[in-house]
CSV table of C-alpha atoms and ligand atoms in Angstrom, one decimal:
chain,number,residue,atom,x,y,z
A,1,MET,CA,0.0,0.0,0.0
A,2,GLU,CA,1.3,3.5,-0.8
A,3,GLU,CA,1.8,5.6,2.2
A,4,ARG,CA,1.5,9.3,2.7
A,5,THR,CA,2.3,11.5,5.8
A,6,LEU,CA,0.3,14.6,6.4
A,7,HIS,CA,2.1,17.2,8.5
A,8,ALA,CA,0.0,19.6,10.3
A,9,GLY,CA,1.7,22.4,8.3
A,10,ARG,CA,1.1,25.7,10.1
A,11,PRO,CA,0.3,25.0,13.7
A,12,SER,CA,-3.4,25.2,14.3
A,13,THR,CA,-4.6,28.0,16.5
A,14,ALA,CA,-6.0,27.4,19.9
A,15,ARG,CA,-9.1,25.2,19.7
A,16,GLU,CA,-9.4,25.3,15.9
A,17,LEU,CA,-11.3,22.3,14.7
A,18,ARG,CA,-9.7,20.0,12.3
A,19,LEU,CA,-11.6,17.1,10.5
A,20,PHE,CA,-10.3,14.4,8.2
A,21,GLN,CA,-12.7,12.0,6.6
A,22,ALA,CA,-12.6,9.0,4.3
A,23,GLY,CA,-14.5,6.0,3.1
A,24,PRO,CA,-16.5,3.9,3.1
A,25,SER,CA,-13.8,1.5,1.8
A,26,GLU,CA,-14.3,-0.9,-1.0
A,27,GLY,CA,-12.9,-3.9,1.0
A,28,GLY,CA,-15.9,-3.8,3.3
A,29,TYR,CA,-13.8,-3.1,6.4
A,30,ALA,CA,-12.4,0.1,7.9
A,31,LEU,CA,-9.8,0.9,10.5
A,32,VAL,CA,-8.6,4.1,12.0
A,33,LEU,CA,-6.2,4.6,14.9
A,34,HIS,CA,-4.8,7.5,16.9
A,35,GLY,CA,-1.7,8.0,18.9
A,36,GLY,CA,-2.8,10.9,21.0
A,37,ALA,CA,-4.0,14.5,20.6
A,38,GLY,CA,-2.5,17.5,22.2
A,39,SER,CA,-0.1,20.4,22.1
A,40,ARG,CA,3.6,20.0,21.3
A,41,PRO,CA,6.1,21.6,23.6
A,42,ARG,CA,8.4,21.7,20.6
A,43,GLU,CA,8.4,20.7,17.0
A,44,LEU,CA,9.4,17.2,16.1
A,45,SER,CA,12.7,16.7,14.2
A,46,LEU,CA,12.6,15.1,10.8
A,47,GLU,CA,13.9,11.9,12.4
A,48,GLU,CA,11.3,11.9,15.1
A,49,ARG,CA,8.6,12.4,12.5
A,50,GLY,CA,9.8,9.4,10.7
A,51,GLU,CA,9.8,7.3,13.9
A,52,TYR,CA,6.2,8.3,14.7
A,53,THR,CA,5.1,7.7,11.1
A,54,GLU,CA,6.6,4.2,11.2
A,55,GLY,CA,5.1,3.4,14.6
A,56,LEU,CA,1.6,4.5,13.4
A,57,ALA,CA,1.9,2.6,10.1
A,58,ARG,CA,3.1,-0.6,11.9
A,59,ALA,CA,0.1,-0.5,14.2
A,60,TYR,CA,-2.2,0.2,11.3
A,61,ARG,CA,-0.8,-2.8,9.3
A,62,ALA,CA,-1.3,-5.1,12.3
A,63,GLY,CA,-5.0,-4.3,12.6
A,64,ALA,CA,-5.6,-4.1,8.8
A,65,ALA,CA,-4.1,-7.6,8.4
A,66,VAL,CA,-6.7,-9.0,10.9
A,67,LEU,CA,-9.6,-7.3,9.0
A,68,GLU,CA,-8.1,-8.3,5.6
A,69,ARG,CA,-8.3,-12.0,6.5
A,70,HIS,CA,-11.9,-11.7,7.7
A,71,GLY,CA,-11.0,-11.3,11.4
A,72,SER,CA,-13.3,-9.4,13.8
A,73,ALA,CA,-13.3,-5.7,14.5
A,74,LEU,CA,-12.5,-6.6,18.1
A,75,ASP,CA,-9.4,-8.6,17.2
A,76,ALA,CA,-8.3,-5.8,14.9
A,77,VAL,CA,-8.6,-2.9,17.4
A,78,CYS,CA,-6.8,-5.0,20.1
A,79,ALA,CA,-4.0,-5.9,17.7
A,80,THR,CA,-3.6,-2.3,16.7
A,81,VAL,CA,-3.6,-0.9,20.2
A,82,ALA,CA,-1.2,-3.7,21.5
A,83,VAL,CA,1.4,-2.6,18.9
A,84,LEU,CA,1.1,1.0,20.1
A,85,GLU,CA,1.4,-0.1,23.7
A,86,ASP,CA,4.6,-1.9,22.9
A,87,ASP,CA,6.0,1.1,21.2
A,88,PRO,CA,7.7,3.4,23.8
A,89,LEU,CA,7.0,6.5,21.7
A,90,PHE,CA,3.4,6.5,22.6
A,91,ASN,CA,1.7,7.2,25.9
A,92,ALA,CA,0.3,3.7,26.6
A,93,GLY,CA,1.9,0.5,27.8
A,94,ARG,CA,5.7,0.7,27.8
A,95,GLY,CA,6.7,4.4,27.6
A,96,ALA,CA,3.5,5.6,29.2
A,97,ALA,CA,3.3,9.0,30.9
A,98,LEU,CA,4.2,8.8,34.6
A,99,THR,CA,2.4,9.8,37.8
A,100,ALA,CA,3.9,12.4,40.2
A,101,ARG,CA,5.6,9.5,42.0
A,102,GLY,CA,7.3,8.4,38.7
A,103,GLU,CA,5.1,5.3,38.3
A,104,ALA,CA,3.0,4.0,35.4
A,105,GLU,CA,-0.7,3.5,36.1
A,106,LEU,CA,-2.3,2.3,33.0
A,107,ASP,CA,-5.9,2.5,31.8
A,108,ALA,CA,-7.5,0.7,28.9
A,109,SER,CA,-10.9,-0.3,27.6
A,110,VAL,CA,-12.6,-2.2,24.8
A,111,MET,CA,-16.1,-2.2,23.6
A,112,THR,CA,-17.9,-4.1,20.8
A,113,GLY,CA,-20.9,-2.9,18.9
A,114,ASP,CA,-23.2,-5.6,20.4
A,115,GLY,CA,-22.8,-3.9,23.8
A,116,ALA,CA,-20.0,-6.0,25.5
A,117,ALA,CA,-17.4,-4.0,27.3
A,118,GLY,CA,-14.4,-4.3,29.6
A,119,ALA,CA,-11.8,-2.0,31.1
A,120,VAL,CA,-8.9,-1.7,33.6
A,121,ALA,CA,-7.8,1.3,35.5
A,122,CYS,CA,-4.4,1.8,37.3
A,123,SER,CA,-3.2,-1.5,35.8
A,124,ARG,CA,0.4,-2.3,36.6
A,125,PHE,CA,1.1,-6.0,35.8
A,126,ALA,CA,-0.5,-6.8,32.4
A,127,ARG,CA,2.1,-6.3,29.7
A,128,ASN,CA,-0.7,-5.1,27.4
A,129,PRO,CA,-3.5,-3.4,29.3
A,130,VAL,CA,-5.8,-3.6,26.3
A,131,PHE,CA,-5.7,-7.4,26.5
A,132,ALA,CA,-6.5,-7.2,30.2
A,133,ALA,CA,-9.5,-5.0,29.4
A,134,ARG,CA,-10.7,-7.6,26.9
A,135,LYS,CA,-10.4,-10.3,29.6
A,136,VAL,CA,-12.5,-8.3,32.0
A,137,MET,CA,-15.1,-8.2,29.2
A,138,GLU,CA,-14.8,-11.9,28.3
A,139,GLU,CA,-13.9,-13.6,31.6
A,140,THR,CA,-15.7,-11.7,34.3
A,141,ARG,CA,-19.2,-10.4,35.1
A,142,HIS,CA,-17.8,-6.9,35.5
A,143,VAL,CA,-17.0,-4.0,33.2
A,144,LEU,CA,-14.2,-2.2,35.1
A,145,LEU,CA,-11.4,-3.6,37.3
A,146,VAL,CA,-9.0,-1.4,39.2
A,147,ASP,CA,-5.3,-2.5,39.5
A,148,PRO,CA,-5.8,-6.2,38.7
A,149,ASP,CA,-3.1,-8.1,40.5
A,150,GLU,CA,-0.4,-10.2,38.8
A,151,ASP,CA,-2.1,-13.6,39.7
A,152,LEU,CA,-5.3,-12.5,38.2
A,153,VAL,CA,-3.7,-11.3,35.0
A,154,ALA,CA,-1.6,-14.5,34.7
A,155,GLY,CA,-4.7,-16.6,35.4
A,156,TRP,CA,-6.2,-15.0,32.3
A,157,GLY,CA,-3.3,-16.5,30.4
A,158,LEU,CA,-1.9,-13.0,29.6
A,159,ALA,CA,1.8,-12.0,29.7
A,160,THR,CA,2.7,-10.2,32.9
A,161,THR,CA,5.5,-7.9,33.7
A,162,THR,CA,6.9,-5.8,36.6
A,163,PRO,CA,5.6,-2.2,37.0
A,164,GLU,CA,9.2,-1.0,36.1
A,165,TYR,CA,8.9,-2.4,32.6
A,166,PHE,CA,6.6,0.5,31.6
A,167,VAL,CA,9.0,3.2,32.9
A,168,THR,CA,11.4,4.6,30.3
A,169,GLU,CA,14.3,7.1,30.7
A,170,ALA,CA,12.6,9.5,28.3
A,171,ARG,CA,9.4,9.6,30.5
A,172,LEU,CA,11.4,10.1,33.7
A,173,ARG,CA,13.2,13.0,32.0
A,174,GLN,CA,9.9,14.4,30.9
A,175,LEU,CA,8.4,14.1,34.4
A,176,ALA,CA,11.4,15.9,35.9
A,177,GLU,CA,11.1,18.7,33.3
A,178,VAL,CA,7.3,19.1,33.9
A,179,ARG,CA,7.9,19.0,37.7
A,180,SER,CA,10.5,21.7,37.5
A,181,ALA,CA,8.2,23.7,35.3
A,182,GLN,CA,10.7,23.8,32.4
A,183,LEU,CA,8.1,22.3,30.2
A,184,PRO,CA,4.4,22.8,29.9
A,185,ALA,CA,2.8,19.5,30.6
A,186,PRO,CA,2.7,17.8,27.1
A,187,ARG,CA,-0.7,16.4,26.3
A,188,HIS,CA,0.2,14.0,23.5
A,189,GLY,CA,-1.2,10.9,25.0
A,190,THR,CA,-3.3,7.9,24.7
A,191,VAL,CA,-3.7,5.5,21.8
A,192,GLY,CA,-6.8,4.0,20.3
A,193,ALA,CA,-8.4,2.2,17.4
A,194,VAL,CA,-11.9,1.8,15.9
A,195,ALA,CA,-12.9,-0.7,13.3
A,196,ARG,CA,-15.7,-2.1,11.2
A,197,ASP,CA,-15.1,-5.7,10.0
A,198,ARG,CA,-16.4,-7.3,6.9
A,199,ARG,CA,-19.5,-8.5,8.6
A,200,GLY,CA,-20.3,-4.9,9.5
A,201,LYS,CA,-19.6,-5.3,13.3
A,202,LEU,CA,-18.0,-2.4,15.1
A,203,ALA,CA,-15.4,-2.2,17.9
A,204,ALA,CA,-13.3,0.4,19.8
A,205,ALA,CA,-10.3,0.2,22.1
A,206,THR,CA,-8.3,2.8,23.9
A,207,SER,CA,-5.2,2.7,26.2
A,208,THR,CA,-3.3,5.3,28.1
A,209,GLY,CA,-0.8,6.2,30.8
A,210,GLY,CA,-2.9,9.3,31.5
A,211,ILE,CA,-1.4,12.7,32.0
A,212,VAL,CA,2.2,13.4,33.0
A,213,ASN,CA,2.6,14.2,36.7
A,214,GLN,CA,-1.0,13.1,37.5
A,215,SER,CA,-1.8,12.2,41.1
A,216,GLU,CA,-1.6,8.6,42.0
A,217,GLY,CA,-5.0,6.9,41.5
A,218,ARG,CA,-6.2,9.5,39.0
A,219,VAL,CA,-8.3,7.9,36.3
A,220,GLY,CA,-9.2,9.8,33.1
A,221,ASP,CA,-11.8,9.0,30.4
A,222,THR,CA,-10.0,6.1,28.7
A,223,PRO,CA,-11.4,3.3,30.9
A,224,ILE,CA,-14.8,5.0,31.3
A,225,LEU,CA,-17.1,3.5,28.7
A,226,GLY,CA,-19.1,6.2,27.0
A,227,ALA,CA,-16.5,8.8,27.8
A,228,GLY,CA,-13.3,7.7,26.1
A,229,THR,CA,-14.6,4.6,24.2
A,230,PHE,CA,-17.9,3.6,22.8
A,231,ALA,CA,-19.2,1.3,20.1
A,232,ARG,CA,-22.7,0.4,18.9
A,233,ASP,CA,-23.4,-1.7,15.8
A,234,GLY,CA,-25.4,0.1,13.2
A,235,VAL,CA,-24.3,3.5,14.6
A,236,VAL,CA,-20.6,4.2,15.3
A,237,ALA,CA,-17.4,3.2,17.2
A,238,VAL,CA,-15.4,6.0,18.9
A,239,SER,CA,-12.1,6.3,20.7
A,240,CYS,CA,-11.0,9.6,22.3
A,241,THR,CA,-7.8,11.4,23.5
A,242,GLY,CA,-7.3,14.7,25.3
A,243,GLU,CA,-8.2,16.2,28.6
A,244,GLY,CA,-9.8,13.2,30.2
A,245,GLU,CA,-11.8,15.1,32.8
A,246,ALA,CA,-13.7,17.0,30.0
A,247,PHE,CA,-14.4,13.8,28.1
A,248,VAL,CA,-15.9,12.3,31.3
A,249,ARG,CA,-18.0,15.3,32.0
A,250,GLY,CA,-19.2,15.5,28.4
A,251,VAL,CA,-19.6,11.7,28.0
A,252,VAL,CA,-18.0,12.5,24.7
A,253,ALA,CA,-17.8,9.1,22.9
A,254,HIS,CA,-21.4,8.4,23.6
A,255,ASP,CA,-22.4,11.9,22.7
A,256,VAL,CA,-21.2,11.2,19.1
A,257,ALA,CA,-23.3,8.1,19.0
A,258,ALA,CA,-26.4,9.9,20.5
A,259,ARG,CA,-26.2,12.6,17.8
A,260,ILE,CA,-26.2,9.9,15.1
A,261,SER,CA,-29.0,7.8,16.7
A,262,TYR,CA,-31.3,10.5,18.0
A,263,LEU,CA,-30.6,13.5,15.8
A,264,ARG,CA,-29.9,11.4,12.6
A,265,SER,CA,-26.7,13.4,12.2
A,266,GLY,CA,-24.1,12.3,9.7
A,267,LEU,CA,-20.7,11.2,11.0
A,268,ALA,CA,-18.9,14.5,10.3
A,269,GLU,CA,-21.7,16.6,11.7
A,270,ALA,CA,-21.8,14.4,14.9
A,271,VAL,CA,-18.1,14.5,15.6
A,272,THR,CA,-17.8,18.2,15.0
A,273,GLY,CA,-21.0,18.9,17.0
A,274,THR,CA,-19.7,17.0,20.0
A,275,ILE,CA,-16.2,18.6,19.9
A,276,THR,CA,-17.6,22.1,19.6
A,277,THR,CA,-20.2,21.6,22.3
A,278,GLU,CA,-18.5,19.4,24.8
A,279,LEU,CA,-14.8,20.4,24.4
A,280,THR,CA,-14.3,23.8,22.6
A,281,ALA,CA,-17.2,25.5,24.4
A,282,ARG,CA,-15.7,24.3,27.7
A,283,GLU,CA,-12.2,25.3,26.8
A,284,ALA,CA,-11.0,21.7,26.7
A,285,SER,CA,-8.7,20.2,24.2
A,286,GLY,CA,-8.5,16.8,22.5
A,287,GLY,CA,-9.7,14.7,19.6
A,288,LEU,CA,-11.3,11.5,18.6
A,289,ILE,CA,-11.5,8.9,15.9
A,290,ALA,CA,-14.8,7.3,14.7
A,291,VAL,CA,-16.0,4.8,12.2
A,292,ALA,CA,-19.7,4.8,11.2
A,293,ALA,CA,-21.8,1.7,10.4
A,294,ASP,CA,-21.2,2.1,6.6
A,295,GLY,CA,-17.4,2.2,7.1
A,296,THR,CA,-17.0,6.0,6.8
A,297,ILE,CA,-14.2,7.2,9.1
A,298,ALA,CA,-13.4,10.5,10.7
A,299,VAL,CA,-10.5,11.9,12.7
A,300,ALA,CA,-11.3,15.2,14.4
A,301,HIS,CA,-9.5,17.4,17.0
A,302,ASN,CA,-9.4,20.9,18.4
A,303,SER,CA,-6.0,20.4,19.9
A,304,PRO,CA,-3.0,21.8,17.9
A,305,ALA,CA,-2.0,18.3,16.8
A,306,MET,CA,-3.1,14.7,16.7
A,307,PHE,CA,-1.3,11.5,15.6
A,308,ALA,CA,-3.5,9.2,13.5
A,309,ALA,CA,-3.5,6.7,10.7
A,310,PHE,CA,-6.2,5.7,8.2
A,311,ASP,CA,-6.8,4.5,4.6
A,312,ASP,CA,-8.2,7.3,2.5
A,313,GLY,CA,-9.3,4.9,-0.2
A,314,SER,CA,-6.1,4.8,-2.1
A,315,ARG,CA,-3.3,4.9,0.4
A,316,LEU,CA,-2.4,4.9,4.1
A,317,VAL,CA,-2.4,8.4,5.5
A,318,THR,CA,-0.5,9.1,8.7
A,319,LEU,CA,-1.1,12.4,10.6
A,320,VAL,CA,2.1,13.3,12.4
B,1,LIG,N1,-7.4,11.2,27.8
B,1,LIG,C1,-6.2,10.8,28.6
B,1,LIG,C2,-6.5,10.9,30.0
B,1,LIG,O1,-7.1,11.9,30.4
B,1,LIG,C3,-5.0,11.6,28.3
B,1,LIG,C4,-4.7,11.9,26.8
B,1,LIG,O2,-5.4,11.4,25.9
B,1,LIG,O3,-3.8,12.7,26.5
B,1,LIG,O4,-6.1,10.1,30.8
């Protein structure tokens, strides 16, 4: 597949809304992922841009391969997010943003369009928090588990690790800079994916380390179904990134679905309506990705930048 990288060009002004749309695709499936929305404390070098582009493309290819061979939307979003969790460049899994105490507390959620959902908050032992979220959905009667212990995660048959595995030198440096106020807290964080499979089923998954220097125990929108993640067959699947508290208050992912279901809005109208009303009007920053029932996809943000990847019908587009 041909690949194209879109650079933001001129930096977007505060809270300017950006929208990218594509599809529906001819293959009958659709996938879009994000690697976080936010402001940049500094411009990325050419080399860094290349690394982010490659990381996004690798994750896209992992999910697209699942859909291509008739796999489920759920398998595709989990495969995509797991690649981003393993990549220390992104704020999820290894290389996640650290709490004020210098620890990684990871949040993740998954939801399928038939209404099944699972999430973990403050996860420390599952190597891939997105897989733990899926196990909560498939193996328990619950939707959200806080800090599942190592035995529980191992009992699910998942790879476990030590909490130190997630902590990288780069994130420790970033935390020190933020704490000494040398750097405005960067908000590029969270990864997520939404997909429609060949049977028309939808799924969404989101994973994050939260916000740099956050209090221990702070939980944002990512593991809150309806806020950071939502999916409903026949309507839309959504994954969010940005100032989590605003997404929780505005129940942002569900708001997009409600606009489509109740107001009969199109996808673009729904996502721009939600961002304008629930984020911009409340001086909050962030973005979201969405796939509609027909496979149309959207990437929208009011933050200055957002990392994302999608197929525009002829090639893989990465936003870096
Ligand atoms: N939404 C995430 C949180 O609040 C952070 C982010 O997306 O940057 O935990």
